[in-house]
PDB file of C-alpha atoms in Angstrom:
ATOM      1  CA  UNK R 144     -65.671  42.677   1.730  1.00  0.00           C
ATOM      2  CA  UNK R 145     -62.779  43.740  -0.463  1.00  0.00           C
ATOM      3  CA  UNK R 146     -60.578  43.609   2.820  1.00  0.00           C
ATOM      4  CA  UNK R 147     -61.396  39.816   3.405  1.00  0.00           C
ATOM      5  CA  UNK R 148     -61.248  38.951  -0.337  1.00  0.00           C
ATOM      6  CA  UNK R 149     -57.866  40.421  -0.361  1.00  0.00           C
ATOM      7  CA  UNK R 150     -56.762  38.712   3.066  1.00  0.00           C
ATOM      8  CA  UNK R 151     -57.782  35.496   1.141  1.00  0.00           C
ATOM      9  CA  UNK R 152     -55.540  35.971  -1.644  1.00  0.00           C
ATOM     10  CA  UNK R 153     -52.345  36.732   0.505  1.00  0.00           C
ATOM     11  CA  UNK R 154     -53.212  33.386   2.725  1.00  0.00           C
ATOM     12  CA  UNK R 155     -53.274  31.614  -0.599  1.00  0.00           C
ATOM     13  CA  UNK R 156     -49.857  33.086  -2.280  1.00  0.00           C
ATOM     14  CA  UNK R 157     -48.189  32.739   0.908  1.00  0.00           C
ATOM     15  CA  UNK R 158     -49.523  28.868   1.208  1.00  0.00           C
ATOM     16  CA  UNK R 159     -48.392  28.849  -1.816  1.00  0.00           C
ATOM     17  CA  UNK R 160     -44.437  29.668  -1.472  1.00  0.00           C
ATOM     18  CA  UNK R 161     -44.247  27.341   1.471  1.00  0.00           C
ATOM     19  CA  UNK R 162     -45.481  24.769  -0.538  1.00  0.00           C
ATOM     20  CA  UNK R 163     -42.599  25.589  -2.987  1.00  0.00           C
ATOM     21  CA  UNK R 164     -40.022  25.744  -0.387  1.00  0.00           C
ATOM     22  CA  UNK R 165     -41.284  22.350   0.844  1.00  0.00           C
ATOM     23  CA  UNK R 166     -40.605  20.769  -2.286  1.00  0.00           C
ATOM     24  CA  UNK R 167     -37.808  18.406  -2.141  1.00  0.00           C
ATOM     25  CA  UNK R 168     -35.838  17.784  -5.757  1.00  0.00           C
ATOM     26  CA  UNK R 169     -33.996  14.672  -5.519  1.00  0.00           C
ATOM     27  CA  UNK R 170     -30.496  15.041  -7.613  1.00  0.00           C
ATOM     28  CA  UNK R 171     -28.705  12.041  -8.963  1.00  0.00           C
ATOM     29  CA  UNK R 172     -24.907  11.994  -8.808  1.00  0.00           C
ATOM     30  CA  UNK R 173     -22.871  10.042 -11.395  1.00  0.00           C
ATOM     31  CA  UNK R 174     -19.786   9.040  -8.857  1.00  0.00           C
ATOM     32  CA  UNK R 175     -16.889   8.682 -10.928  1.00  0.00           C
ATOM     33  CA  UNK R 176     -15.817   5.087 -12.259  1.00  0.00           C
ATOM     34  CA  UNK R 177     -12.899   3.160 -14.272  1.00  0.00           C
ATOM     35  CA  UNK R 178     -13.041  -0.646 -14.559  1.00  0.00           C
ATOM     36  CA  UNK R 179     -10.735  -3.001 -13.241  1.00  0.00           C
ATOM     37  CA  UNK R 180      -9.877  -6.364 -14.007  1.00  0.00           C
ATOM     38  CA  UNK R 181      -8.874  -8.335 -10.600  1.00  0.00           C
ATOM     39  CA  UNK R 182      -7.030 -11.322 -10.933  1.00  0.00           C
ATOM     40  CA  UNK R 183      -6.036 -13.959  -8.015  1.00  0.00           C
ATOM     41  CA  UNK R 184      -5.047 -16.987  -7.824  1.00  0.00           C
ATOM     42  CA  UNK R 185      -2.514 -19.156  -5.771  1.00  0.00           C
ATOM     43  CA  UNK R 186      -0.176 -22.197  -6.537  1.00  0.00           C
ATOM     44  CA  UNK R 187       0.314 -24.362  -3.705  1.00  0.00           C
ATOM     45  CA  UNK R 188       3.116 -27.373  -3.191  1.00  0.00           C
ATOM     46  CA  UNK R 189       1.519 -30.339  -3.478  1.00  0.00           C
ATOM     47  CA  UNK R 190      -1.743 -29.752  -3.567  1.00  0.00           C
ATOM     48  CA  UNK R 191      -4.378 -29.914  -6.621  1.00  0.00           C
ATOM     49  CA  UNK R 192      -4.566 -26.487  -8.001  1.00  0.00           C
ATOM     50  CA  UNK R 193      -7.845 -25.309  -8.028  1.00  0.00           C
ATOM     51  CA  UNK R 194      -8.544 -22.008 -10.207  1.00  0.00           C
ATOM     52  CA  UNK R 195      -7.731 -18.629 -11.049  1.00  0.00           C
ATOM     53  CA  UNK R 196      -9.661 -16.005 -10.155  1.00  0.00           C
ATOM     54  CA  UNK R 197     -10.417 -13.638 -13.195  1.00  0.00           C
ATOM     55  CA  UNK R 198     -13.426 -10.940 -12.798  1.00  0.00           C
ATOM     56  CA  UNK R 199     -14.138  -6.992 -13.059  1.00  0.00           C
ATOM     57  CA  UNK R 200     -15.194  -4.415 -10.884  1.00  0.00           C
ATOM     58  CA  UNK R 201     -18.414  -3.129 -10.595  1.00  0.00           C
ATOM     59  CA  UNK R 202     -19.881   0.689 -10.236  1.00  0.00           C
ATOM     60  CA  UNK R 203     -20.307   1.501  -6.446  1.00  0.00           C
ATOM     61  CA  UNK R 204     -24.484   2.214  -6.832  1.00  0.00           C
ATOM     62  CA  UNK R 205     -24.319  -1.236  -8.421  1.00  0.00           C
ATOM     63  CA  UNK R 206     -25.051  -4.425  -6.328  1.00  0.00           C
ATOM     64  CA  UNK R 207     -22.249  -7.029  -6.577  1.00  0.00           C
ATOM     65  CA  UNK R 208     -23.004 -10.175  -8.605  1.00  0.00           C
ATOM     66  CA  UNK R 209     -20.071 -12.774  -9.231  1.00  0.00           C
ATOM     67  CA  UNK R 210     -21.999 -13.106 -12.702  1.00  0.00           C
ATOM     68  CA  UNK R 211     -22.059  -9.919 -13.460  1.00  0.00           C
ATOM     69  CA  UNK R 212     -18.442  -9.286 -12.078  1.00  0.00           C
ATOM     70  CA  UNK R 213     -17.383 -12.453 -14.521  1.00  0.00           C
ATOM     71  CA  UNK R 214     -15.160 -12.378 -17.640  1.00  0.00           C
ATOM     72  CA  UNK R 215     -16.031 -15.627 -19.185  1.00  0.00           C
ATOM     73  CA  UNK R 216     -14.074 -14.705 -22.733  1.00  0.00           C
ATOM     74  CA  UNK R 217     -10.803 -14.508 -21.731  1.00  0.00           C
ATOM     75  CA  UNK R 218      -8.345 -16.141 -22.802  1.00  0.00           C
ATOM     76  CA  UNK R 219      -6.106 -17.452 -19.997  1.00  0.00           C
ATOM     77  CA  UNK R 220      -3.168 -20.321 -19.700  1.00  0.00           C
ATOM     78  CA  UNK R 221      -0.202 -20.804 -17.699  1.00  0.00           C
ATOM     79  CA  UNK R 222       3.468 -21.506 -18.868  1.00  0.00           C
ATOM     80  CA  UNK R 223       5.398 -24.306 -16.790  1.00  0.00           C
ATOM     81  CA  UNK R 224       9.170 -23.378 -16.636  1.00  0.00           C
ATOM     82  CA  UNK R 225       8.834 -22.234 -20.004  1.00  0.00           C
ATOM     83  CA  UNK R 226       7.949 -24.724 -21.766  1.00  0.00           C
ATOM     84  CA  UNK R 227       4.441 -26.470 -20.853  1.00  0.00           C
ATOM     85  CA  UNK R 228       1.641 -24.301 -22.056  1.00  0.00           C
ATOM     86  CA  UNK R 229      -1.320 -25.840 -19.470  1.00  0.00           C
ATOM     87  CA  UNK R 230      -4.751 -23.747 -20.920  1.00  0.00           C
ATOM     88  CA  UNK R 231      -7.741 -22.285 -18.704  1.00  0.00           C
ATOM     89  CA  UNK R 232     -11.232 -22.605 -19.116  1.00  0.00           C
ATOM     90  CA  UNK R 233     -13.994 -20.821 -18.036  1.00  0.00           C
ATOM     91  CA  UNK R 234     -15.871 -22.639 -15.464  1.00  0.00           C
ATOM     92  CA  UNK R 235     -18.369 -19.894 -14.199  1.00  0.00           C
ATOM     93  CA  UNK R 236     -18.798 -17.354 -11.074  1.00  0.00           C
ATOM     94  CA  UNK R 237     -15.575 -15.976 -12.510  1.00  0.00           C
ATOM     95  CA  UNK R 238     -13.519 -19.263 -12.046  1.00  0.00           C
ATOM     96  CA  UNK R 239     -11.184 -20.086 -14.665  1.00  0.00           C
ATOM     97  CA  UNK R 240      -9.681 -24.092 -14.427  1.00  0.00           C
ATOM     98  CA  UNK R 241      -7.035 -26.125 -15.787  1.00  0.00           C
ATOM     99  CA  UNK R 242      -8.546 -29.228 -18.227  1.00  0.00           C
ATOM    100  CA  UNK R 243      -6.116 -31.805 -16.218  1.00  0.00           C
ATOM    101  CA  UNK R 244      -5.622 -31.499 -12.644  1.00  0.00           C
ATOM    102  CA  UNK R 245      -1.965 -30.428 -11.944  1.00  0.00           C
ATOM    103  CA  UNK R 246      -0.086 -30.471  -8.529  1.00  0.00           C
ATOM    104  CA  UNK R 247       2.762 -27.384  -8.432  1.00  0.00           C
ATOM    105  CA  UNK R 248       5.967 -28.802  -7.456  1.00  0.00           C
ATOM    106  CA  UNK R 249       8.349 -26.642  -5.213  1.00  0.00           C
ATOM    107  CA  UNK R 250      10.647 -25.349  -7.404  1.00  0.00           C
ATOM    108  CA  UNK R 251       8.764 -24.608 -10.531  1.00  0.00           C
ATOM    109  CA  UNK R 252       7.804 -21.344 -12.147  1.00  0.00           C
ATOM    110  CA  UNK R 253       4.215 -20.629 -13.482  1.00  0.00           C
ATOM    111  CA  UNK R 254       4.063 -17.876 -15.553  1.00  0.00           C
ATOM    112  CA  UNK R 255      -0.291 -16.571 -15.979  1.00  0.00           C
ATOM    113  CA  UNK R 256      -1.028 -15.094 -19.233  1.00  0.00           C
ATOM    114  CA  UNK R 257      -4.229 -13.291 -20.011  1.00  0.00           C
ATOM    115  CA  UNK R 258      -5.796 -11.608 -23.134  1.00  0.00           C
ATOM    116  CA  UNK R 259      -9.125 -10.227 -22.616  1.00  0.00           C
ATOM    117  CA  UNK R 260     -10.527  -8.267 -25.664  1.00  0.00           C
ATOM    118  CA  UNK R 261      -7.197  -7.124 -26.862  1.00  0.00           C
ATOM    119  CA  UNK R 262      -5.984  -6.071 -23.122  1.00  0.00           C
ATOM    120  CA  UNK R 263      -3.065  -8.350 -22.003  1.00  0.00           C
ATOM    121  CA  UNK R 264      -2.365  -9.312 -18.512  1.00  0.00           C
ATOM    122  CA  UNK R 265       0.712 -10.964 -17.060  1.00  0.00           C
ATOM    123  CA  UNK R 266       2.265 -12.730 -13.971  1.00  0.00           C
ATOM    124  CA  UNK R 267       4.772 -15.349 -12.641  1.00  0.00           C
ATOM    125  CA  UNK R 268       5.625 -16.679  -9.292  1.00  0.00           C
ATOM    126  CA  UNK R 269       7.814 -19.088  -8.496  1.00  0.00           C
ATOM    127  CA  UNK R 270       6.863 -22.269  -6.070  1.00  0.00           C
ATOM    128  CA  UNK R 271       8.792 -22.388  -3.001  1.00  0.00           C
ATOM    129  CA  UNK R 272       9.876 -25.053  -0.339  1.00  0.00           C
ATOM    130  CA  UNK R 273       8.253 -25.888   2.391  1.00  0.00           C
ATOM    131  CA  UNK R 274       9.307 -23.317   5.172  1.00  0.00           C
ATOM    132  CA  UNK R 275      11.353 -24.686   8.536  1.00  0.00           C
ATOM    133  CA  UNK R 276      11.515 -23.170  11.567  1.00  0.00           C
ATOM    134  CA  UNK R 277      14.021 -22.640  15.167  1.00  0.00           C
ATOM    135  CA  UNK R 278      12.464 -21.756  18.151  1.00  0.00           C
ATOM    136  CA  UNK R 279       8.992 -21.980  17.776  1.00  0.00           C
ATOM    137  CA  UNK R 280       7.135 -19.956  21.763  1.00  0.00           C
ATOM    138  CA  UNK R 281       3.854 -19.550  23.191  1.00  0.00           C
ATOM    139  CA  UNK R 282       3.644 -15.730  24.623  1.00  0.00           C
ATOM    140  CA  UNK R 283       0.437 -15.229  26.582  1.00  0.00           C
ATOM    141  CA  UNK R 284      -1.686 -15.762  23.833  1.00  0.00           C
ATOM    142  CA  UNK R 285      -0.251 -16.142  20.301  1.00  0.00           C
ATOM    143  CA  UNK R 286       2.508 -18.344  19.051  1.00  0.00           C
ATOM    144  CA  UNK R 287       5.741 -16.701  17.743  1.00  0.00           C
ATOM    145  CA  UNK R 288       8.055 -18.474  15.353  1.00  0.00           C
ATOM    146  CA  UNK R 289      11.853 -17.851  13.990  1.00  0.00           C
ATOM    147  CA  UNK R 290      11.673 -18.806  10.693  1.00  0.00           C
ATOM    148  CA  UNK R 291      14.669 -20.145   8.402  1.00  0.00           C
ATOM    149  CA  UNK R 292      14.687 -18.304   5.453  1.00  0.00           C
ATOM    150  CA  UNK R 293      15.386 -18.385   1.406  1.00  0.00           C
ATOM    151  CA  UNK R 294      15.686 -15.561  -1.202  1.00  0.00           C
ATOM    152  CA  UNK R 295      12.283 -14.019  -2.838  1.00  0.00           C
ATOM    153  CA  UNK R 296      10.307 -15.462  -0.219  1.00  0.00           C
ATOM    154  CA  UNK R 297       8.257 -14.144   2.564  1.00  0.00           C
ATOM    155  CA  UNK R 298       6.191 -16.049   5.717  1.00  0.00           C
ATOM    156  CA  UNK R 299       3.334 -16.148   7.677  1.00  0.00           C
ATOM    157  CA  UNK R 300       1.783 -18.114  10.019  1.00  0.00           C
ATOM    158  CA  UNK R 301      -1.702 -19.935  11.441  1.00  0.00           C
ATOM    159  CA  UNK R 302      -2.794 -21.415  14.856  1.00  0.00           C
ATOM    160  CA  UNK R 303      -4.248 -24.455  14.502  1.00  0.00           C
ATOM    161  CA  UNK R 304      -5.456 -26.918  16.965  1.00  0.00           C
ATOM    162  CA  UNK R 305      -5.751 -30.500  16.394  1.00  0.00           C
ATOM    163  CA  UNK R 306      -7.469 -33.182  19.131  1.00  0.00           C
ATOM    164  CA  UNK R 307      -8.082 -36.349  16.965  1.00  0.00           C
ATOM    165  CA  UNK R 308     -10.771 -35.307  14.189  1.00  0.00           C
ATOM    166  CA  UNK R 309     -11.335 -31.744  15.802  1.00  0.00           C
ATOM    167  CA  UNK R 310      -9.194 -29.137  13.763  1.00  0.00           C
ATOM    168  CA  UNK R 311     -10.058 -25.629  14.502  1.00  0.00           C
ATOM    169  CA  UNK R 312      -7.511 -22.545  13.241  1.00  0.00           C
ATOM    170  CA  UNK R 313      -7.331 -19.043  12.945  1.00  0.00           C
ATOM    171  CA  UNK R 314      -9.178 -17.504  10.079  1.00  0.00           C
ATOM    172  CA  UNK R 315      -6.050 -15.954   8.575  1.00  0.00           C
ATOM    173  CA  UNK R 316      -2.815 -15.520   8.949  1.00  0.00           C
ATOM    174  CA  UNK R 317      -1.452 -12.335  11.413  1.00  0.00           C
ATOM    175  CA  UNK R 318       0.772 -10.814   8.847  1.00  0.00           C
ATOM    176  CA  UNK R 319       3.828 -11.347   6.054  1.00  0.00           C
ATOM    177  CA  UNK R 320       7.276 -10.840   6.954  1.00  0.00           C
ATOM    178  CA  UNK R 321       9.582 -10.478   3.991  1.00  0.00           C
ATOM    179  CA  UNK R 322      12.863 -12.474   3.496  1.00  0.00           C
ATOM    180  CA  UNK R 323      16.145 -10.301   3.751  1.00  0.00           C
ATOM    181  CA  UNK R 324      18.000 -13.028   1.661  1.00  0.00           C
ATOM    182  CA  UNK R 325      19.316 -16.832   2.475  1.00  0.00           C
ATOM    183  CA  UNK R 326      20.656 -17.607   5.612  1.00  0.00           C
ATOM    184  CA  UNK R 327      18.762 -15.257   7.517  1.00  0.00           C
ATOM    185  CA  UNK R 328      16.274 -15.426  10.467  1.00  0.00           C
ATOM    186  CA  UNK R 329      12.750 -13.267  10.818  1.00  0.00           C
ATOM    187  CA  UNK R 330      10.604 -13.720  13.146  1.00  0.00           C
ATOM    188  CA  UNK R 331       6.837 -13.869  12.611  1.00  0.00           C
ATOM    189  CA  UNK R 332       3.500 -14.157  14.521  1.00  0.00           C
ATOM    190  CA  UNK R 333      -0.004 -15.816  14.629  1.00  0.00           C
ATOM    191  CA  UNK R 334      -3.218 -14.140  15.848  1.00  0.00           C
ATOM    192  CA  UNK R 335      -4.171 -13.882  18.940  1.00  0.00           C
ATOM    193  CA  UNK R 336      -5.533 -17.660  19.917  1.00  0.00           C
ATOM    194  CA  UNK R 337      -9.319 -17.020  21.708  1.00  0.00           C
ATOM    195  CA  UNK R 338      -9.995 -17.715  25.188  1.00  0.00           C
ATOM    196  CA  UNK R 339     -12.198 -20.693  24.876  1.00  0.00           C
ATOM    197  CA  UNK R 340      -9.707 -22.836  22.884  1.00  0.00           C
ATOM    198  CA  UNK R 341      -6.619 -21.478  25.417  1.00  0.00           C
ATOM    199  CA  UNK R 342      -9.066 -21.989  28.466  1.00  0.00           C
ATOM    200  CA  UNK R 343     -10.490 -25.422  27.783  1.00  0.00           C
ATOM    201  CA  UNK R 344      -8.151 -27.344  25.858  1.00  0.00           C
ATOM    202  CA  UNK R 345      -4.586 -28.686  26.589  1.00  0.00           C
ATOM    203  CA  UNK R 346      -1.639 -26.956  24.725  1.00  0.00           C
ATOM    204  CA  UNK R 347      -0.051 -29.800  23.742  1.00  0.00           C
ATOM    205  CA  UNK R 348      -2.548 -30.137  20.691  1.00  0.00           C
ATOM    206  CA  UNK R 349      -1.690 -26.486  19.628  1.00  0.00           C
ATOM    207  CA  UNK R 350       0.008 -26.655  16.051  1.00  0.00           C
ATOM    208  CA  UNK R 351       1.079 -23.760  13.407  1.00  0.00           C
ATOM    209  CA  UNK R 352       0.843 -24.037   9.586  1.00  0.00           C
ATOM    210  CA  UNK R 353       4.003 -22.310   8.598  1.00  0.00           C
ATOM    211  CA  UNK R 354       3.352 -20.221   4.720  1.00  0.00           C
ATOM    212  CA  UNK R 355       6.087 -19.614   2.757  1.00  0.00           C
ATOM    213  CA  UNK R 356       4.855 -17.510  -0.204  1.00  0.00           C
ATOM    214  CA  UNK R 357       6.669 -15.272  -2.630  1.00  0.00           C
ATOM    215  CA  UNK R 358       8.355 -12.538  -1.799  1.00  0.00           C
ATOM    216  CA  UNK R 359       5.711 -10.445  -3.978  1.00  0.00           C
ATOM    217  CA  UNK R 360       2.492 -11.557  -2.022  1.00  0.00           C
ATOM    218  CA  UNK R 361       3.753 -10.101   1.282  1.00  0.00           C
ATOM    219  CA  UNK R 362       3.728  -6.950  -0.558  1.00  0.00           C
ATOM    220  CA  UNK R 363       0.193  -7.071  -1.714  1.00  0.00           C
ATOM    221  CA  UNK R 364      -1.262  -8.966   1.938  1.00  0.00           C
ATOM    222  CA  UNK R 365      -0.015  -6.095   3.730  1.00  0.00           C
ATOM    223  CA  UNK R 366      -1.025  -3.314   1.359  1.00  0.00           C
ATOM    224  CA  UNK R 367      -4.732  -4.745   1.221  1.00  0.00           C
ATOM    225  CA  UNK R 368      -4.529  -5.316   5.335  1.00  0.00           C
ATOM    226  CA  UNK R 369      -3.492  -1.274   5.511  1.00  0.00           C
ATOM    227  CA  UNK R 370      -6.585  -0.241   3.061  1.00  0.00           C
ATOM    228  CA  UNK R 371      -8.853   1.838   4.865  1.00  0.00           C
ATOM    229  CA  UNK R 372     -12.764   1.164   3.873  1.00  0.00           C
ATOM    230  CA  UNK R 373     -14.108   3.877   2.036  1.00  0.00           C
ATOM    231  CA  UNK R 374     -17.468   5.070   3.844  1.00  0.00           C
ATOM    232  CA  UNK R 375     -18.159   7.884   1.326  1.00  0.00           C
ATOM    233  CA  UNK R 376     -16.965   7.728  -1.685  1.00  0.00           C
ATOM    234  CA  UNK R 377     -17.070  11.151  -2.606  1.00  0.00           C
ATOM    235  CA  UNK R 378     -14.455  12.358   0.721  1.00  0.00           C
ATOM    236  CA  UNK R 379     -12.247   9.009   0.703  1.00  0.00           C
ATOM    237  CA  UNK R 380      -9.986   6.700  -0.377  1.00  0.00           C
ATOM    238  CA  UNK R 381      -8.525   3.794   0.242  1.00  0.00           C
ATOM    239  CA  UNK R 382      -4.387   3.487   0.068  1.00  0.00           C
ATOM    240  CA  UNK R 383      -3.193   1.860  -2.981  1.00  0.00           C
ATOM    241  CA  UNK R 384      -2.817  -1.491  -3.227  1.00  0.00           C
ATOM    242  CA  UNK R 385      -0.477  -3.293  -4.455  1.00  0.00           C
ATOM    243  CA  UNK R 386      -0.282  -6.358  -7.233  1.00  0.00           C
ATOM    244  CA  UNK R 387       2.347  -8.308  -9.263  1.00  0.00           C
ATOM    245  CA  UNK R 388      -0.289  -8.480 -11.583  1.00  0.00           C
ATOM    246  CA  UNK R 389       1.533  -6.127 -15.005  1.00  0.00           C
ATOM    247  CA  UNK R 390      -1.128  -4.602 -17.408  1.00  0.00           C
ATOM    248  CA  UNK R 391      -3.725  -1.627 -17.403  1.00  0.00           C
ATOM    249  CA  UNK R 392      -6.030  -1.132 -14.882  1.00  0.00           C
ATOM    250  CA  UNK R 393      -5.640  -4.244 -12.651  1.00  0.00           C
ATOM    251  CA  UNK R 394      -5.518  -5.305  -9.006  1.00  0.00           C
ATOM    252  CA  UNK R 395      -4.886  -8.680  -7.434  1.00  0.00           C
ATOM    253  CA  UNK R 396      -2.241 -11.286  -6.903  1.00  0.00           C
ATOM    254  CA  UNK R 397      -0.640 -14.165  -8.275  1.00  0.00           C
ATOM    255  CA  UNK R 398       1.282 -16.509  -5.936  1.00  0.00           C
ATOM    256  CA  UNK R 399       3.018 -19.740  -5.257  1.00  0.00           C
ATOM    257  CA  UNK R 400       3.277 -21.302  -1.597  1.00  0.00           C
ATOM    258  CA  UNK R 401       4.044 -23.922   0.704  1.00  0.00           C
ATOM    259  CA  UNK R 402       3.321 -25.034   3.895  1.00  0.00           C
ATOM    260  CA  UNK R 403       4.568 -27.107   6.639  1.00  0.00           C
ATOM    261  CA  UNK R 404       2.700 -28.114   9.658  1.00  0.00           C
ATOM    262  CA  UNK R 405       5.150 -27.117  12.909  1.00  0.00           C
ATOM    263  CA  UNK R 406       4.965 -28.387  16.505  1.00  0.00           C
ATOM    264  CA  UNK R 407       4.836 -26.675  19.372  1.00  0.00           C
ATOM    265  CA  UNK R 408       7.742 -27.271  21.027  1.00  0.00           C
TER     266      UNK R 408
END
């Protein structure tokens, strides 16, 4: 009798510790975060400017919300040529908009000033002409361009394909070639054009759009194209990044560019 009571005890402290050693303790880890503020925005030639982009990063446990990745009390206005102050507002979902519409004229300089809470934020790019090009080639199945270029600038190019009302192009552009001064030729690139528009469709209604942007923005293109994605954020990183954006802790671009629509010759 005392052998059975005492085989019941040990069946119930040994039930017992596997129980513990079942139990499961779920441990929260703070991952390590610093705000940024990210600023874009882009001055085209000729074309109604449309807003600035002016937000903040988020934590990565945190779901991304435009609202709450909004800054809607900054203060924020541009300087034309140095002498037209032009102010921002706030027009939500992180937008901030001129008052007046305004069309960037190739040539001008916008400089972007921010202030938010006491943190300043600054930027100027200068609006360029629209780019030219020499030989302009279909190889296999992407359209090369040389491309005439100016100081401070850099290029990049689009497919597009144009039959009466149909326009279809490539998402974005390949890459951004830097200029090595006036007078000079580079030669850049559009993606690869897909089968189904090559196949099907004549390629005499193959177009490019030619961007000439500052020389800054090829910088910061082609530093955000090399940025690996970070799949754990405790083992990676992405590369830096860069941004013509001057301040503390901010990312993003300002630019000014032009385009020109080039045929296939």
């Amino acid at each position: 009798m005392k052998l059975r009571k005492l085989f019941y005890l040990i069946n119930i402290l040994v039930l017992g510790l596997i129980i513990g050693c079942q139990d499961t303790k779920i441990i929260e880890v703070d991952l390590p975060y610093t705000e940024f503020t990210v600023v874009y925005g882009n001055m085209q030639a000729d074309t109604s400017f449309e807003e600035v982009w002016i937000t903040r990063t988020l934590p990565l446990n945190q779901t991304f919300n435009i609202e709450d990745a909004s800054i809607p009390n900054a203060i924020a206005y541009f300087v034309l040529d140095g002498m037209n102050v032009i102010p921002l507002r706030f027009s939500g979902a992180g937008k901030y908009k001129p008052f007046n519409s305004i069309y960037p004229e190739a040539g001008q300089t916008y400089e972007l000033f921010i202030e938010i809470d006491g943190n300043r934020f600054y930027a100027e790019s200068k609006v360029p002409e629209p780019p030219t090009a020499g030989r302009v080639e279909l190889i296999d199945n992407y359209i090369s361009l040389d491309v005439n270029t100016r100081a401070n600038e850099s290029y990049g190019a689009l497919w597009v394909y144009i039959d009466g009302r149909y326009i279809t192009q490539a998402d974005e552009i390949h890459s951004l070639i830097e200029s090595p001064g006036d007078g000079s030729v580079v030669t850049v690139r559009t993606k690869i054009i897909p089968d189904d528009v090559m196949d099907s469709n004549s390629s005499d209604n193959l177009y490019i759009y030619l961007y000439a942007f500052d020389k800054d923005f090829a910088r910061y293109f082609n530093s955000k194209a090399k940025n690996s994605s970070v799949d754990n954020a405790l083992t990676q990183g992405g590369s830096p990044i860069f941004t013509n954006v001057s301040g503390e802790n901010v990312i993003g671009a300002f630019t000014a560019s032009a385009k020109s629509l080039i045929e296939l010759n």
